[in-house]
């Protein structure tokens, strides 16, 4: 028997895998100091922890019986619309290769708040052994709205203490394609109410951001800074509760 319409809420966490990121702009030195200095710094983000929380609404159909008549094996398809918050940090060291200085490096930190919206397809397995336990797998596609607030870019070599190169506007946002795969187990605890635990793999496509110019009385003027995040990968676990109507 299928559940029909259901509503779920969940939370969890995990970590991000390393992805490439770049920072580009120009320091507007005059001719007496060699002219404009082009910055095209590149690096890899550290692996950082992440947290998620959200909800989904879905519908499960009766599906198909499998095996011989009376075997009680079944495959139950579901469709879901899901939205969740993801909070994490992108941080790491970037190197700008330039003949102007022996080494030109930055230490960047980007607090990330993302909203992930996905349409999922799931398949649950009904077995003849336990009528209340349902393993499942699923996949989804959609979009992620990625917001960065309070970004910081510190030049570490040559050192510039107290200078955030994004200080005139450390906030930016963009959106990217998102896709995920998940696998878990759902357990019915009473009529209409289930608990579930699952593993999720989430991918967000490359995104671009523009931050403000560097504005300090003691620092050379710059152009706005362009930052690119390569594709972001997240491995996460989640647990939640579902109610079927």
Coordinates of C-alpha atoms in Angstrom, one line a residue:
X1 CA 0.0 0.0 0.0
X2 CA 1.4 3.4 -0.9
X3 CA 1.4 6.5 1.4
X4 CA 0.0 9.0 -1.1
X5 CA 0.7 12.6 -0.2
X6 CA 3.3 13.2 2.5
X7 CA 5.2 16.1 4.1
X8 CA 8.7 15.9 5.7
X9 CA 11.1 18.0 7.7
X10 CA 14.8 17.2 8.2
X11 CA 18.2 18.4 9.3
X12 CA 21.8 17.3 9.2
X13 CA 25.3 18.1 8.3
X14 CA 28.5 17.0 6.6
X15 CA 31.5 18.5 4.8
X16 CA 32.5 20.1 1.5
X17 CA 35.1 18.6 -0.8
X18 CA 37.9 20.7 -2.1
X19 CA 37.1 22.8 -5.1
X20 CA 39.1 25.4 -7.1
X21 CA 38.5 29.1 -6.7
X22 CA 40.0 32.2 -8.3
X23 CA 40.2 35.9 -7.4
X24 CA 40.9 38.5 -10.1
X25 CA 41.2 42.3 -10.2
X26 CA 43.8 45.1 -10.8
X27 CA 45.7 47.2 -8.4
X28 CA 45.9 50.6 -10.0
X29 CA 49.6 51.6 -9.5
X30 CA 51.0 54.5 -11.4
X31 CA 53.7 54.3 -14.0
X32 CA 56.3 55.3 -11.4
X33 CA 55.6 52.0 -9.6
X34 CA 55.5 49.8 -12.6
X35 CA 51.9 50.5 -13.8
X36 CA 48.7 48.5 -13.0
X37 CA 49.3 45.2 -11.3
X38 CA 47.0 42.5 -12.7
X39 CA 45.9 39.9 -10.1
X40 CA 44.7 36.5 -11.1
X41 CA 45.1 34.4 -8.0
X42 CA 44.2 30.8 -7.9
X43 CA 43.8 28.2 -5.2
X44 CA 41.8 25.3 -3.8
X45 CA 39.2 25.7 -1.0
X46 CA 39.7 23.8 2.2
X47 CA 37.2 21.1 3.3
X48 CA 34.8 22.7 5.7
X49 CA 31.8 21.5 7.7
X50 CA 28.3 22.3 6.6
X51 CA 24.8 22.2 8.0
X52 CA 21.4 21.7 6.4
X53 CA 17.8 22.0 7.3
X54 CA 14.6 22.0 5.2
X55 CA 11.4 20.3 4.2
X56 CA 9.9 18.4 1.3
X57 CA 6.4 17.5 0.1
X58 CA 5.9 14.5 -2.0
X59 CA 3.6 11.8 -3.4
X60 CA 4.1 8.1 -3.3
X61 CA 2.3 5.7 -5.7
X62 CA 1.4 2.1 -5.3
X63 CA 4.1 1.1 -7.8
X64 CA 4.8 -2.5 -8.9
X65 CA 4.8 -5.9 -7.2
X66 CA 7.9 -8.0 -7.9
X67 CA 8.6 -11.7 -7.8
X68 CA 6.0 -14.5 -7.6
X69 CA 2.4 -13.8 -6.7
X70 CA 2.2 -13.4 -2.9
X71 CA 5.9 -12.7 -2.5
X72 CA 5.1 -9.2 -1.1
X73 CA 8.1 -7.6 -2.8
X74 CA 7.4 -4.2 -4.2
X75 CA 8.9 -1.0 -5.7
X76 CA 7.2 2.2 -4.7
X77 CA 7.9 5.4 -6.8
X78 CA 7.7 8.9 -5.3
X79 CA 8.1 12.4 -6.6
X80 CA 9.2 15.2 -4.2
X81 CA 9.7 19.0 -4.2
X82 CA 12.3 19.9 -1.7
X83 CA 13.9 23.0 -0.3
X84 CA 16.6 23.4 2.2
X85 CA 19.1 25.8 3.7
X86 CA 22.8 25.0 3.5
X87 CA 25.4 26.9 5.6
X88 CA 29.1 26.5 5.1
X89 CA 32.4 28.3 4.5
X90 CA 34.6 28.5 1.4
X91 CA 38.2 29.3 2.5
X92 CA 41.8 28.8 1.4
X93 CA 45.0 30.2 0.1
X94 CA 45.4 31.7 -3.4
X95 CA 48.6 32.4 -5.3
X96 CA 49.0 35.1 -7.9
X97 CA 51.9 34.3 -10.2
X98 CA 53.6 37.7 -11.1
X99 CA 57.2 38.8 -11.8
X100 CA 56.5 42.0 -9.9
X101 CA 57.1 40.4 -6.4
X102 CA 58.7 37.1 -5.4
X103 CA 55.5 35.8 -3.9
X104 CA 52.0 37.2 -4.0
X105 CA 49.4 35.3 -1.9
X106 CA 46.0 35.8 -0.4
X107 CA 44.0 34.1 2.4
X108 CA 40.3 34.3 1.6
X109 CA 37.2 33.4 3.6
X110 CA 33.7 33.4 2.2
X111 CA 30.8 32.6 4.6
X112 CA 28.2 30.9 2.4
X113 CA 24.4 30.7 2.9
X114 CA 22.6 28.8 0.2
X115 CA 19.0 27.9 -0.6
X116 CA 18.7 24.7 -2.5
X117 CA 15.5 23.9 -4.5
X118 CA 15.2 20.4 -6.0
X119 CA 12.7 18.1 -7.7
X120 CA 13.4 14.5 -6.6
X121 CA 12.5 11.1 -7.9
X122 CA 12.7 8.3 -5.4
X123 CA 12.1 4.5 -5.3
X124 CA 11.4 2.7 -2.1
X125 CA 11.7 -1.1 -1.7
X126 CA 9.0 -3.0 0.1
X127 CA 10.1 -6.4 1.4
X128 CA 8.3 -9.4 2.9
X129 CA 10.4 -9.3 6.1
X130 CA 9.5 -6.0 7.7
X131 CA 6.3 -4.2 6.8
X132 CA 7.4 -0.9 8.4
X133 CA 11.0 -0.6 7.1
X134 CA 11.6 0.8 3.6
X135 CA 15.1 1.3 2.0
X136 CA 15.1 3.9 -0.7
X137 CA 17.3 5.7 -3.3
X138 CA 16.7 8.9 -5.2
X139 CA 18.1 11.7 -7.3
X140 CA 17.1 15.3 -7.9
X141 CA 17.8 18.3 -10.0
X142 CA 17.2 22.0 -9.5
X143 CA 19.0 25.2 -8.5
X144 CA 20.9 26.7 -5.6
X145 CA 20.9 30.4 -4.7
X146 CA 24.3 31.1 -3.1
X147 CA 24.7 34.2 -0.9
X148 CA 28.0 35.4 0.6
X149 CA 28.0 37.9 3.4
X150 CA 31.2 39.3 5.0
X151 CA 33.8 38.0 2.7
X152 CA 37.4 38.6 3.6
X153 CA 40.5 38.7 1.4
X154 CA 43.8 39.2 3.3
X155 CA 47.1 39.6 1.4
X156 CA 49.5 37.4 3.3
X157 CA 52.7 37.9 1.2
X158 CA 53.7 40.6 1.0
X159 CA 51.8 41.0 4.3
X160 CA 49.1 43.8 4.5
X161 CA 47.8 43.5 8.1
X162 CA 44.3 44.7 8.7
X163 CA 43.4 45.1 5.0
X164 CA 40.3 43.3 3.6
X165 CA 40.5 43.7 -0.2
X166 CA 36.7 43.4 -0.5
X167 CA 36.0 46.0 2.2
X168 CA 33.9 48.4 0.2
X169 CA 31.3 45.6 -0.5
X170 CA 32.0 42.2 1.0
X171 CA 28.6 40.8 0.0
X172 CA 27.6 39.1 -3.3
X173 CA 25.2 36.4 -4.5
X174 CA 24.6 34.2 -7.5
X175 CA 22.8 31.0 -8.5
X176 CA 23.9 27.7 -10.0
X177 CA 22.6 24.4 -11.2
X178 CA 22.2 21.8 -8.4
X179 CA 21.8 18.1 -8.4
X180 CA 21.9 15.5 -5.7
X181 CA 21.7 11.7 -5.0
X182 CA 20.5 10.2 -1.8
X183 CA 20.0 6.8 -0.2
X184 CA 18.4 6.0 3.1
X185 CA 15.9 4.0 5.2
X186 CA 12.4 5.0 6.3
X187 CA 10.7 3.4 9.3
X188 CA 7.0 3.7 10.0
X189 CA 6.6 4.3 13.8
X190 CA 2.8 4.7 14.0
X191 CA 0.0 5.2 11.4
X192 CA 0.8 8.2 9.1
X193 CA 4.2 8.9 10.9
X194 CA 7.7 7.9 9.8
X195 CA 11.3 8.5 10.7
X196 CA 14.1 8.5 8.1
X197 CA 17.9 8.7 8.0
X198 CA 19.8 9.2 4.7
X199 CA 23.1 10.0 3.0
X200 CA 23.1 12.9 0.5
X201 CA 25.6 13.9 -2.2
X202 CA 25.0 17.4 -3.5
X203 CA 26.7 19.2 -6.4
X204 CA 26.4 22.9 -7.2
X205 CA 27.8 24.1 -10.5
X206 CA 30.5 26.9 -10.8
X207 CA 29.4 30.4 -9.7
X208 CA 30.8 33.9 -10.1
X209 CA 30.7 36.8 -7.7
X210 CA 31.7 40.5 -7.8
X211 CA 33.0 42.2 -4.6
X212 CA 33.8 45.8 -4.0
X213 CA 37.0 47.7 -4.6
X214 CA 39.7 48.0 -1.9
X215 CA 39.2 51.4 -0.2
X216 CA 41.7 52.4 2.5
X217 CA 43.7 55.6 2.9
X218 CA 46.9 53.5 3.1
X219 CA 46.2 51.2 0.2
X220 CA 46.4 51.6 -3.6
X221 CA 43.0 51.8 -5.4
X222 CA 41.8 48.7 -7.1
X223 CA 39.1 47.6 -9.5
X224 CA 36.2 45.5 -8.2
X225 CA 37.2 41.9 -7.4
X226 CA 35.8 39.0 -9.4
X227 CA 35.7 35.6 -7.6
X228 CA 34.9 32.3 -9.2
X229 CA 34.0 29.1 -7.3
X230 CA 34.5 25.9 -9.1
X231 CA 31.9 23.2 -8.8
X232 CA 31.1 22.5 -5.1
X233 CA 30.6 19.0 -3.8
X234 CA 29.0 18.1 -0.4
X235 CA 28.8 14.8 1.4
X236 CA 26.1 14.9 4.1
X237 CA 23.9 12.9 6.4
X238 CA 20.4 13.9 7.4
X239 CA 17.5 12.6 9.6
X240 CA 13.9 13.7 9.7
X241 CA 10.3 12.9 10.2
X242 CA 7.4 12.5 7.7
X243 CA 3.7 12.7 8.0
X244 CA 1.4 11.0 5.3
X245 CA -2.1 12.3 4.8

